[in-house]
Coordinates of C-alpha atoms and ligand atoms in Angstrom, one line a residue:
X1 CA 9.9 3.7 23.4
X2 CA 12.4 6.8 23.7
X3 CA 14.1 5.4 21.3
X4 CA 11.7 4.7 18.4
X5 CA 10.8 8.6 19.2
X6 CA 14.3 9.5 18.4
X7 CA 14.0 7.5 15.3
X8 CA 11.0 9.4 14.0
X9 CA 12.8 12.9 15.1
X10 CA 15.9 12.4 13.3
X11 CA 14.2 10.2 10.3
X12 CA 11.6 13.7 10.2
X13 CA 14.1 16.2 10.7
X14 CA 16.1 14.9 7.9
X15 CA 13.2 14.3 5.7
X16 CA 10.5 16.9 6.5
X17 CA 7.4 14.5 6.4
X18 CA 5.1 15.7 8.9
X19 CA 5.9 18.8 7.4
X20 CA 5.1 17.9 3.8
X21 CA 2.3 15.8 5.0
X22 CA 0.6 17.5 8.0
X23 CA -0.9 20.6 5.7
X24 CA -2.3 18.1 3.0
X25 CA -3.6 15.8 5.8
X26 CA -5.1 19.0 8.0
X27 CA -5.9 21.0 4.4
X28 CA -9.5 22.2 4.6
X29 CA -12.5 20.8 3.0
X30 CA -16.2 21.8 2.2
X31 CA -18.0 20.8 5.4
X32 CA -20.3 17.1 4.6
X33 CA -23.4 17.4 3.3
X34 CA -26.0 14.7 1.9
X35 CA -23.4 13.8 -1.1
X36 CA -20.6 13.0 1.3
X37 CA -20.7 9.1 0.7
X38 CA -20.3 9.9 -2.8
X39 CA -16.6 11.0 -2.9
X40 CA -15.2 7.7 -1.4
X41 CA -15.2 6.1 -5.1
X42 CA -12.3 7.9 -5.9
X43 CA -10.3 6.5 -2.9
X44 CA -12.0 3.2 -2.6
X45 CA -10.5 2.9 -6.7
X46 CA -6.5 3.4 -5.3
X47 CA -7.4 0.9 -2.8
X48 CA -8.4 -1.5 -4.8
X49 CA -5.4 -1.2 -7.1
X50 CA -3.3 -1.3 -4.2
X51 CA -4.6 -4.1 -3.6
X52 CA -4.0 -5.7 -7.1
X53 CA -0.3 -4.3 -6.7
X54 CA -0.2 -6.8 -3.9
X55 CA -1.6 -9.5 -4.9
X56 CA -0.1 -9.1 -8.2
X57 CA 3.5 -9.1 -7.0
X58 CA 2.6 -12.6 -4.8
X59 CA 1.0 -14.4 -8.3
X60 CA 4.3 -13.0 -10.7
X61 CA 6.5 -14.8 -7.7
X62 CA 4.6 -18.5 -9.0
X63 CA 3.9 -17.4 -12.6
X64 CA 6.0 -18.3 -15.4
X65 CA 5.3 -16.2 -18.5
X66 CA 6.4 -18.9 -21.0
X67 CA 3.5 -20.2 -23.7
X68 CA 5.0 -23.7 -22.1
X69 CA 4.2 -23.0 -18.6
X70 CA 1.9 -20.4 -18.0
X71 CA -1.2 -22.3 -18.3
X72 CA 0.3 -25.2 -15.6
X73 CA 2.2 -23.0 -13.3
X74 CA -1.3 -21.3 -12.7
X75 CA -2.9 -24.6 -12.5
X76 CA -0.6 -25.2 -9.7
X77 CA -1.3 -21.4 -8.4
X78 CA -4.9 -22.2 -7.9
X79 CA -4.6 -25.7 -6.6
X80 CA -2.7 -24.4 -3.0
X81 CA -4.9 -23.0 -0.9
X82 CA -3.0 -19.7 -0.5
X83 CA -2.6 -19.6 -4.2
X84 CA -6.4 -20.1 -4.5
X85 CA -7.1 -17.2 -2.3
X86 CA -4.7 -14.8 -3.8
X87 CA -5.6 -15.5 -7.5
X88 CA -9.3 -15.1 -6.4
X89 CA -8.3 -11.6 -4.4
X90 CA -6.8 -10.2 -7.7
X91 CA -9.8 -11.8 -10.1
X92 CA -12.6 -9.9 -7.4
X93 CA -10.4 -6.8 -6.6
X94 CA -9.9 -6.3 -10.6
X95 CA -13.5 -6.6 -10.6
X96 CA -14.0 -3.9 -7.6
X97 CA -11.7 -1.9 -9.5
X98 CA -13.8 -1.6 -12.8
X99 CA -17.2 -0.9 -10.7
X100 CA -15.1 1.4 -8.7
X101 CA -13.4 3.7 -11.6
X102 CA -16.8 3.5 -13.3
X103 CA -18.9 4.6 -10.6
X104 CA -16.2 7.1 -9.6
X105 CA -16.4 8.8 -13.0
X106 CA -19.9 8.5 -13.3
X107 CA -20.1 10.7 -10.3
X108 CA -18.1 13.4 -11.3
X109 CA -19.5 13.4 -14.8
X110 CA -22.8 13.5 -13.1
X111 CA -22.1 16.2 -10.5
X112 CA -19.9 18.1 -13.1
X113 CA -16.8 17.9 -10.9
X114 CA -15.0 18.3 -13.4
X115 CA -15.8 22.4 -14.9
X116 CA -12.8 24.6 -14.1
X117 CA -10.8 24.7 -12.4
X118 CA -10.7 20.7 -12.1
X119 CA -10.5 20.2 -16.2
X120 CA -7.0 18.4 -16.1
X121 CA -8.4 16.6 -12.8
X122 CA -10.9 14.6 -15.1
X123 CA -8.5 14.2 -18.3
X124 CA -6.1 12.6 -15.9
X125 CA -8.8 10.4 -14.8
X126 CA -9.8 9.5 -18.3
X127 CA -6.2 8.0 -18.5
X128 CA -6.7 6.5 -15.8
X129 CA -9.4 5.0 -16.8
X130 CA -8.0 3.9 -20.3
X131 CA -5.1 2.0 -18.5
X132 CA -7.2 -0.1 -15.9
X133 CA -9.4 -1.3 -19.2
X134 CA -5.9 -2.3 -20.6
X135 CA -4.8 -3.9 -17.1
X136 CA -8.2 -6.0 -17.2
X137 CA -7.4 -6.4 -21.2
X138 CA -3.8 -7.8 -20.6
X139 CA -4.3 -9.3 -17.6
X140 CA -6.7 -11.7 -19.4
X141 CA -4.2 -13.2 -21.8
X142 CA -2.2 -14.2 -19.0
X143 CA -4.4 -16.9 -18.0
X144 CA -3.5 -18.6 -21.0
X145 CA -6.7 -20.4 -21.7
X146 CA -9.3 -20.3 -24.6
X147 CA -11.1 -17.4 -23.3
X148 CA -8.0 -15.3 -23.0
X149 CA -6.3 -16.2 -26.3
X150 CA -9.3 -16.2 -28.1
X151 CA -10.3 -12.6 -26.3
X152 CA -6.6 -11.2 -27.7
X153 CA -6.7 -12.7 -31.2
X154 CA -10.2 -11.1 -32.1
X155 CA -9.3 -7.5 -30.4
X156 CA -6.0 -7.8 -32.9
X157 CA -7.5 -8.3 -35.8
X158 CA -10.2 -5.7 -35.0
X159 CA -7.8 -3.4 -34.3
X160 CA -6.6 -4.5 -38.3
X161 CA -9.4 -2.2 -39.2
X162 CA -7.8 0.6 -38.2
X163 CA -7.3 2.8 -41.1
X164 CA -3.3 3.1 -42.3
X165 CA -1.8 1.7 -38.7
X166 CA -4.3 -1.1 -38.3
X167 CA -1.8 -3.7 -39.5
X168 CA 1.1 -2.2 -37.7
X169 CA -1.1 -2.4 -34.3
X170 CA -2.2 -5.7 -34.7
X171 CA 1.5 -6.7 -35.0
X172 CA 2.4 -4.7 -31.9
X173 CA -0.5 -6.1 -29.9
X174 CA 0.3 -9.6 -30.9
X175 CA 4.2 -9.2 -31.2
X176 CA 4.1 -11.1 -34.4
X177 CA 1.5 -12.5 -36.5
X178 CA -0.4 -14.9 -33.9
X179 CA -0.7 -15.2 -30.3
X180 CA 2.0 -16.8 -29.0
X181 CA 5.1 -16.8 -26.8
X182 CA 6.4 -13.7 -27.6
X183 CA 2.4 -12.3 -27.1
X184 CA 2.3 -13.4 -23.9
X185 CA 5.8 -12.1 -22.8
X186 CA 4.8 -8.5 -24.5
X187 CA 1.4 -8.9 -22.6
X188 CA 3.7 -9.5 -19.1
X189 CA 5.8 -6.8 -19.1
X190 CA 2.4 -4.3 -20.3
X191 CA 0.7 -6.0 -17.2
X192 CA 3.7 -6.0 -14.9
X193 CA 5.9 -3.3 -15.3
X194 CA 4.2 -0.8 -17.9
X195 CA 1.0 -0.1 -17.0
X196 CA 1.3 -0.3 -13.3
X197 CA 3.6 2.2 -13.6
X198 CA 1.9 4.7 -15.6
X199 CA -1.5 4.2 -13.5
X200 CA 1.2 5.3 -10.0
X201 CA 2.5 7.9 -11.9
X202 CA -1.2 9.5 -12.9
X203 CA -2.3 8.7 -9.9
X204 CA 0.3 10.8 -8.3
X205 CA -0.5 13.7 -10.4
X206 CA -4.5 13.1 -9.7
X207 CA -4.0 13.3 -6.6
X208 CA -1.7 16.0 -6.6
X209 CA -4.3 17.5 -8.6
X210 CA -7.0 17.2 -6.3
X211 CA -4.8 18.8 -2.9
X212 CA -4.1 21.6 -5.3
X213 CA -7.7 22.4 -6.7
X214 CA -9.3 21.1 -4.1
X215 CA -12.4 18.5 -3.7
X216 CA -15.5 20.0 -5.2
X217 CA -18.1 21.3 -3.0
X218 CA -21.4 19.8 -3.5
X219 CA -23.5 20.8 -6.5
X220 CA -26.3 23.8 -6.1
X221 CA -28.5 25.2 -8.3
X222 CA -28.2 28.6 -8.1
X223 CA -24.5 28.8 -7.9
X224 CA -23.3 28.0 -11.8
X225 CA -19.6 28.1 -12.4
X226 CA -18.2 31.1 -13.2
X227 CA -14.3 30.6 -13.7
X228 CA -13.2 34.3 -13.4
X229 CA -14.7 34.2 -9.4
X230 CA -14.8 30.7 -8.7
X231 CA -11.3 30.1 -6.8
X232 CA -11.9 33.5 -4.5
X233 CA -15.5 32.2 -3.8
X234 CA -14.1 28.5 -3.2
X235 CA -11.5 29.5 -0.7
X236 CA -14.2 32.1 0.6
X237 CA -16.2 29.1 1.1
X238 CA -13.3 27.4 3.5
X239 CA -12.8 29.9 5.1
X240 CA -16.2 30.4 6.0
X241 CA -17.3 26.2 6.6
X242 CA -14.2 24.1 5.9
X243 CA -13.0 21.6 7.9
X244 CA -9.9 19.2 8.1
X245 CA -9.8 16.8 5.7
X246 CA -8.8 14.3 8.7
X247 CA -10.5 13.2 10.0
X248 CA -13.7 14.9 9.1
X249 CA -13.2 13.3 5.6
X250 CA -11.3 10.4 5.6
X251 CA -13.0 8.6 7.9
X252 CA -15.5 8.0 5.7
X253 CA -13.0 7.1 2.9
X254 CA -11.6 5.0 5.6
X255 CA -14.6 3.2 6.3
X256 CA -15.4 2.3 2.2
X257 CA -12.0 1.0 1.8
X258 CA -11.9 -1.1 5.0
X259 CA -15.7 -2.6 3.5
X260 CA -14.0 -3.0 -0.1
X261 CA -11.1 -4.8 1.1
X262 CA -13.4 -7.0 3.1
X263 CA -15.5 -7.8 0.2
X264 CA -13.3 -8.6 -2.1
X265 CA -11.3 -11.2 0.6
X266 CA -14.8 -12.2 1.7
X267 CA -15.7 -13.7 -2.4
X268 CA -12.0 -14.5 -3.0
X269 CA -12.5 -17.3 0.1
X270 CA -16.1 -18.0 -0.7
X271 CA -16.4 -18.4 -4.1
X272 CA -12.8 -19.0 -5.6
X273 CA -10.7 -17.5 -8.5
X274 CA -12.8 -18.4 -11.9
X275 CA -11.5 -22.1 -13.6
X276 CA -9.4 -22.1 -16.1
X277 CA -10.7 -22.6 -19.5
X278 CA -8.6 -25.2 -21.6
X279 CA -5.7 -24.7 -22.8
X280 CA -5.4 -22.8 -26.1
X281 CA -6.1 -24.4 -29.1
X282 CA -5.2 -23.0 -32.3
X283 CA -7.7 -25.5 -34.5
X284 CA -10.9 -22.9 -33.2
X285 CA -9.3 -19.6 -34.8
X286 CA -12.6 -18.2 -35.6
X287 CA -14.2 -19.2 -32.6
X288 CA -16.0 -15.7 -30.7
X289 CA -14.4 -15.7 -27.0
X290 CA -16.6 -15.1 -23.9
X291 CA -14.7 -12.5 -22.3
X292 CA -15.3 -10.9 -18.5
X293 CA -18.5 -9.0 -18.4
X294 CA -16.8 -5.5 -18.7
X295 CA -16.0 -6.8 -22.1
X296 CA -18.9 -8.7 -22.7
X297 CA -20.9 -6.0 -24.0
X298 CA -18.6 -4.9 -26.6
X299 CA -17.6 -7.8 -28.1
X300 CA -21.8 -8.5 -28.1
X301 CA -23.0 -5.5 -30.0
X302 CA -19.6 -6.1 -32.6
X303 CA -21.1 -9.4 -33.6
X304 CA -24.9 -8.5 -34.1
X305 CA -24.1 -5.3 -36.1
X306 CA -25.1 -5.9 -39.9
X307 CA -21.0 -6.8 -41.4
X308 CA -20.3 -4.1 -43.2
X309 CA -20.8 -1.7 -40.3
X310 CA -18.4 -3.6 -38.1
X311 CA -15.2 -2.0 -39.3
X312 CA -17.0 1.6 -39.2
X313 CA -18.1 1.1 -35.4
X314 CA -15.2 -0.5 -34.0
X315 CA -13.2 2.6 -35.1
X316 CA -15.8 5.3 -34.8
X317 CA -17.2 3.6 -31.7
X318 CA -14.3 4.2 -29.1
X319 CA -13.1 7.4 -30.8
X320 CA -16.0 9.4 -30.7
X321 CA -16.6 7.9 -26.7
X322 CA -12.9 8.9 -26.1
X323 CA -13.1 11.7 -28.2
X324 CA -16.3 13.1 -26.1
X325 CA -14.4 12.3 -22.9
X326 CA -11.2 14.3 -23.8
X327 CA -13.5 16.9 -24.7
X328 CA -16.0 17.3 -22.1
X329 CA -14.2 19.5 -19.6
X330 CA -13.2 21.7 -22.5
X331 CA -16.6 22.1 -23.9
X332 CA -18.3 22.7 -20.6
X333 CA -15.9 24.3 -19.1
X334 CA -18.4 26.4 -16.6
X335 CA -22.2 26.8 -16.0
X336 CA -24.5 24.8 -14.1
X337 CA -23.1 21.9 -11.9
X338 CA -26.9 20.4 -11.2
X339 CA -27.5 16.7 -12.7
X340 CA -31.1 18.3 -12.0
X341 CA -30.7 21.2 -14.6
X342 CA -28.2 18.7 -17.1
X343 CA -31.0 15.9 -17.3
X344 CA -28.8 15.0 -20.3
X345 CA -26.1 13.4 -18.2
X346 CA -29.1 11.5 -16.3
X347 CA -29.8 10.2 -19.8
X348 CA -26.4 9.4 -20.9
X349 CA -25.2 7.7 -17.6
X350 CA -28.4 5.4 -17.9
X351 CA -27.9 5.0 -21.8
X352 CA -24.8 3.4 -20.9
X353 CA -25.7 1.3 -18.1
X354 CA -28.5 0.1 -20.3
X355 CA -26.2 -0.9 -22.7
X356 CA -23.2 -2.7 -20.9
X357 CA -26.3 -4.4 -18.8
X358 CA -28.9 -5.5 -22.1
X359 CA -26.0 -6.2 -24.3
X360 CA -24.1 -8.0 -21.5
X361 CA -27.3 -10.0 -21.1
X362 CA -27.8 -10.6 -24.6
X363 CA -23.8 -11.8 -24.8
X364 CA -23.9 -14.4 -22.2
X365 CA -26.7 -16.7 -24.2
X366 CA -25.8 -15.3 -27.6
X367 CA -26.4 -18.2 -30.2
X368 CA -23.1 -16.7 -32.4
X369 CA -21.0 -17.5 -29.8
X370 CA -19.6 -21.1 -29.3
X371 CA -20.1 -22.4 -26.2
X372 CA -16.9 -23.1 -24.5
X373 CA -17.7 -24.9 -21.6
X374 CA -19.9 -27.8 -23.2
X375 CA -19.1 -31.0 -21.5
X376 CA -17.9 -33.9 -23.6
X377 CA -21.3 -36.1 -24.2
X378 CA -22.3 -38.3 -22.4
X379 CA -22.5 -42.2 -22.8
X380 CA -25.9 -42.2 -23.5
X381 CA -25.7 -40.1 -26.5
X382 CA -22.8 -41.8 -28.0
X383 CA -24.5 -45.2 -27.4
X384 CA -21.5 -46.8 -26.7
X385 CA -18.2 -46.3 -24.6
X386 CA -15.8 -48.1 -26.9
X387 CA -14.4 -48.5 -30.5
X388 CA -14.3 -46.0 -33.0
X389 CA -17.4 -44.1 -31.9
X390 CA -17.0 -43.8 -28.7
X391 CA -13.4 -42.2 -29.7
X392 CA -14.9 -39.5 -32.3
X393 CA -16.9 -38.5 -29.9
X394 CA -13.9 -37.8 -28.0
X395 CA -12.6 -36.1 -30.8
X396 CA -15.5 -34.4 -31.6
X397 CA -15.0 -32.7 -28.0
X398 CA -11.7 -32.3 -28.0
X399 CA -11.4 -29.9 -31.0
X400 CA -14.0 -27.8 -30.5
X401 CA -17.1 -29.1 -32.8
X402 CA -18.9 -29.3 -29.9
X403 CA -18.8 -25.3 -29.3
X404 CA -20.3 -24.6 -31.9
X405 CA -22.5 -28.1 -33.1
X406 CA -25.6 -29.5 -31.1
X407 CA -25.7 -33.2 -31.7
X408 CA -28.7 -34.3 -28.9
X409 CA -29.2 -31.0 -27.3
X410 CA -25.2 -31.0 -26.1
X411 CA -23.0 -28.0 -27.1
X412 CA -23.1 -24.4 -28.7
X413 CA -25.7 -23.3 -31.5
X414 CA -23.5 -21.3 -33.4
X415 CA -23.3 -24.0 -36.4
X416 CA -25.9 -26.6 -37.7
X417 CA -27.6 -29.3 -35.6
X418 CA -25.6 -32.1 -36.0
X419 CA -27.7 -34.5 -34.2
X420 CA -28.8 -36.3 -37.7
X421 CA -25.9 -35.8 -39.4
X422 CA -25.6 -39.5 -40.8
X423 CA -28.9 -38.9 -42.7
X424 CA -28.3 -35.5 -44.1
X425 CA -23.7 -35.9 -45.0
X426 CA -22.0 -38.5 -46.9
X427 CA -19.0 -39.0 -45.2
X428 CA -16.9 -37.4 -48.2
X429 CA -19.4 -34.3 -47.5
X430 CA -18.0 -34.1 -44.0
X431 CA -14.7 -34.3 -44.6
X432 CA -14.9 -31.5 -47.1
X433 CA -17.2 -29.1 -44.4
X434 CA -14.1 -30.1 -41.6
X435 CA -11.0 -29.6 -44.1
X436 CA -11.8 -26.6 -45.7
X437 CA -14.2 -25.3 -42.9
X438 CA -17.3 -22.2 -43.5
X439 CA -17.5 -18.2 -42.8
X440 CA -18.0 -19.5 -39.1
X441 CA -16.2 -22.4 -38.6
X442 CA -12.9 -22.8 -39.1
X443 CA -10.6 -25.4 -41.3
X444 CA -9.5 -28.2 -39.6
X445 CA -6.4 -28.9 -42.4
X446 CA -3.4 -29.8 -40.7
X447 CA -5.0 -30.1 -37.4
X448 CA -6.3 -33.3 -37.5
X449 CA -4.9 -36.7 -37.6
X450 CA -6.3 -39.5 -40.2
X451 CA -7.1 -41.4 -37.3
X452 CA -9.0 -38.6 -35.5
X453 CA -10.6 -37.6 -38.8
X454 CA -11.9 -41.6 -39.3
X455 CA -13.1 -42.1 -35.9
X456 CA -14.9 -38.3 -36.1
X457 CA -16.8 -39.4 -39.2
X458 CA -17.7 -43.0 -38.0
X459 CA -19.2 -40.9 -34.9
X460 CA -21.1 -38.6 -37.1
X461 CA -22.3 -41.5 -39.3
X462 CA -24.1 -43.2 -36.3
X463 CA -26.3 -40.0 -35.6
X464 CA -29.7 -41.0 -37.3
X465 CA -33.1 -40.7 -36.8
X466 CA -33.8 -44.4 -36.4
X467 CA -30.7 -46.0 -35.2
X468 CA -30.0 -48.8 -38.0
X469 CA -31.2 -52.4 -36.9
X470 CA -28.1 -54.6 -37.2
X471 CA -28.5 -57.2 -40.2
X472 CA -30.7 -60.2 -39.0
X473 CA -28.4 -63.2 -38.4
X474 CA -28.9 -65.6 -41.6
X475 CA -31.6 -67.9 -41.2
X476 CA -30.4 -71.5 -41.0
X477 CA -31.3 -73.4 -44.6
Ligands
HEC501 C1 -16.5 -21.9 -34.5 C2 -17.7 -22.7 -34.6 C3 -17.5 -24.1 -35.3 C4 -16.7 -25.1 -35.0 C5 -15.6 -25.1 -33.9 C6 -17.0 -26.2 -35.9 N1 -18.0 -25.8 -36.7 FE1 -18.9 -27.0 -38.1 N2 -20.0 -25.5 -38.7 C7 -20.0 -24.2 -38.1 C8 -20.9 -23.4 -38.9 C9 -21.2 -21.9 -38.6 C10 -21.4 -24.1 -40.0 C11 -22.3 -23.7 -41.1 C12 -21.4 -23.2 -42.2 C13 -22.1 -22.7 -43.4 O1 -23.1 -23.4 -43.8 O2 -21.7 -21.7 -43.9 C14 -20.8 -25.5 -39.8 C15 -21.0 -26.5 -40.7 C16 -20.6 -27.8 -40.4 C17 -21.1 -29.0 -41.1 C18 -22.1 -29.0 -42.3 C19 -23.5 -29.1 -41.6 C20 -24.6 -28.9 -42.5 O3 -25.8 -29.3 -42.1 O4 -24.4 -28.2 -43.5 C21 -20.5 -30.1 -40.6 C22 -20.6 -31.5 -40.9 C23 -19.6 -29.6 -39.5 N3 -19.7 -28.2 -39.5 C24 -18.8 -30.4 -38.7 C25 -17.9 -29.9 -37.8 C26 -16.9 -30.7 -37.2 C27 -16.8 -32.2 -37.3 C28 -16.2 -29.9 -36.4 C29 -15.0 -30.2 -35.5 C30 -13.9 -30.9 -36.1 C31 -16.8 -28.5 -36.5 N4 -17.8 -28.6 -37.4 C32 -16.3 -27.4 -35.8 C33 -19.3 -23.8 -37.0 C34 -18.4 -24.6 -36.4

């Protein structure tokens, strides 16, 4: 034991720790009232990245970011049962993370945290913000699947409509001029390396940020902001009914983290990382992804927006959110700290809710979007389980018609009920609508073997009404 104690003297003497450490950790607080519970969000957010720092740097040590063998090497990720649980801690903890950072800034926008002197506290934040959306973003092409590849494709050419860069960012993004290798290793090292390390920097300074300025005491009616008085009256305030931020404090933040940590492993074993879609499949360019609920939403309202509003929104749309963010602390920079006298922040916070919940809502069953888990049909429908039929309907699977085409109540709505096709196409009608494709369905040119094209239409040929009597056999003269 002595010696361990001579460890820490020497390792502190040279280094000053409990120095640097013991007046932050001791550093007085407002005393608890009934919004106490509310300031854990902030803390319960590091955690959870901390936890994705983790569990990131165990799934990069079985990854392979190659367009060759991402897509198996996280097949074989998720098929050993530590694998499993790890990719399933980082799909729930990035989840925990995005409630978390939301709710967090949803509290201080709501309790006005962040008037002076605690201005820079919130821009931080905003970028803090900004960069887990872009972990979640990037972190979803790495599966390597449809959803993923699909998700990227569509977000670069909408950022194409980005007046005078748009091209130029949709290169970046994609690192070329279609997802591919190179997208996936640009996607990597913005996962990996980048962003992580920008979100540890800002975090540094946020935190630094909040020892300096101090947490914000809980909002009161009759005591508006007034920035001339408001750091003598703070540290009046501590003086008068602070108390050590530990343990009075942390505890609490203590407890959150321990029950976030234990959620998150709790799902992770329960329920399993999400499956992998199929692999990519450039034949379905045009195809709308499904993309994690915190995306849902947007991609939603983008597609039921009249067309020529689209390029409008998706540019106006984040700017002015980001723009109102940026400027918030400027604008209201003192005043009344109340959600109760600001009943327009009530509004806004539930605006938004409303619309990330309805719009997520309305995503999930949206007609316009293919369905890209539709099971291959069954033998009933075909009719038959070999020959030519039986293989378009393979086919007719395999590349994609079924996302969007209905053919006996299987698959996605987005295109026409082929269920009758044989009575309403002439096989040379077909073969037109799958070569040179529609405004929603892409061209299948090049992507489609003779044989697979002649064993699609003999499938789509046996789709009638009244399935045809074979001849009668010749009657004997
Ligand atoms: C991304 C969704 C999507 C995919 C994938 C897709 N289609 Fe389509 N398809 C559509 C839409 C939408 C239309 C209607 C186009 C129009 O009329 O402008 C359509 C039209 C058709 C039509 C004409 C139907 C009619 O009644 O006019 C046929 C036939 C057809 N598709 C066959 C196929 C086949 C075969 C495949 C697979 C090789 C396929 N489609 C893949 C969306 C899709």
């Amino acid at each position: 034991m002595q010696i361990f104690k001579r460890i820490w003297l020497w390792f502190d003497d040279s280094t000053g720790l409990s120095a640097a450490l013991g007046p932050v950790m001791s550093h007085p607080v407002p005393r608890a009232r009934k919004t106490a519970w509310f300031y854990v969000l902030g803390s319960a957010t590091l955690i959870a990245f901390l936890i994705q720092v983790a569990t990131g740097i165990a799934l990069a040590s079985g990854y392979v970011p190659s367009s060759g063998q991402a897509y198996s090497s996280l097949v074989f990720i998720s098929g050993a049962p530590i694998g499993r649980i790890i990719r399933g801690i980082h799909y729930f903890g990035a989840n925990a993370m995005i409630i978390l950072i939301g709710l967090h800034t949803i509290r201080v926008y709501l309790m006005a945290s962040y008037k002076y002197p605690r201005q820079v506290n919130w821009l931080s934040g905003v970028f803090l913000l900004l960069l887990t959306l872009l972990m979640a973003f990037t972190g979803q092409l790495l599966r390597w699947d449809q959803t993923g590849y699909w998700s990227v494709l569509i977000a670069a050419q909408q950022s194409g409509r980005v007046p005078i860069i748009g091209n130029w960012v949709g290169h970046f993004i994609l690192a070329g001029d279609s997802v591919g290798g190179a997208t996936l290793g640009r996607f990597y090292a913005a996962h990996v390396f980048f962003f992580p390390g920008l979100i540890f920097l800002l975090v540094g300074f946020h935190l630094y940020l909040v020892v300096r300025n101090g947490i914000s005491e809980a909002p009161s009616i009759d005591r508006p902001v007034e920035p001339e008085t408001y750091r003598t009256w703070y540290h009046a305030l501590l003086a008068r009914e602070g108390e050590a931020f530990w343990p009075y404090a942390l505890w609490r933040d203590a407890v959150f983290g321990l029950l976030v940590i234990l959620t998150v492993v709790g799902l992770a074993i329960a329920i399993g990382p999400p499956g992998l879609g199929k692999p990519p499949d450039p034949t379905i360019v045009q195809a709308t992804p499904r993309p994690e609920w915190y995306f849902l939403w947007y991609y939603a309202i983008l597609s039921l927006i009249p067309k020529w509003s689209e390029s409008l929104v998706m540019f106006w749309g984040p700017v002015i959110f980001g723009g109102a963010l940026v400027l918030l602390p400027l604008v209201a920079r003192k005043g009344q700290r109340s959600p109760w006298r600001r009943p327009w922040s009530i509004a806004i916070v539930a605006i938004v809710l409303f619309m990330i919940a309805y719009y997520g809502a309305v995503g999930k069953v949206a007609p316009w979007s293919p369905r890209m888990d539709a099971p291959p049909l069954p033998a009933s429908v075909v009719g038959t389980t070999t020959g030519p039929i039986a293989q378009g309907a393979k086919v007719f699977h395999d590349k994609g018609c079924e996302y969007c085409h209905l053919v006996s109540g299987y698959g996605g709505i987005r295109g026409p009920d082929l269920t009758y096709a044989g009575d309403t196409m002439t096989p040379a009608e077909i073969t037109t609508r799958i070569y040179s494709g529609a405004t929603n369905m892409p061209s299948y040119r090049g992507n489609m073997t003779p044989e697979e094209l002649s064993s699609l239409l003999a499938f789509l040929e046996s789709r009638h009404r009244q399935p045809i009597q074979p001849p009668a056999p010749a009657a004997n003269q």
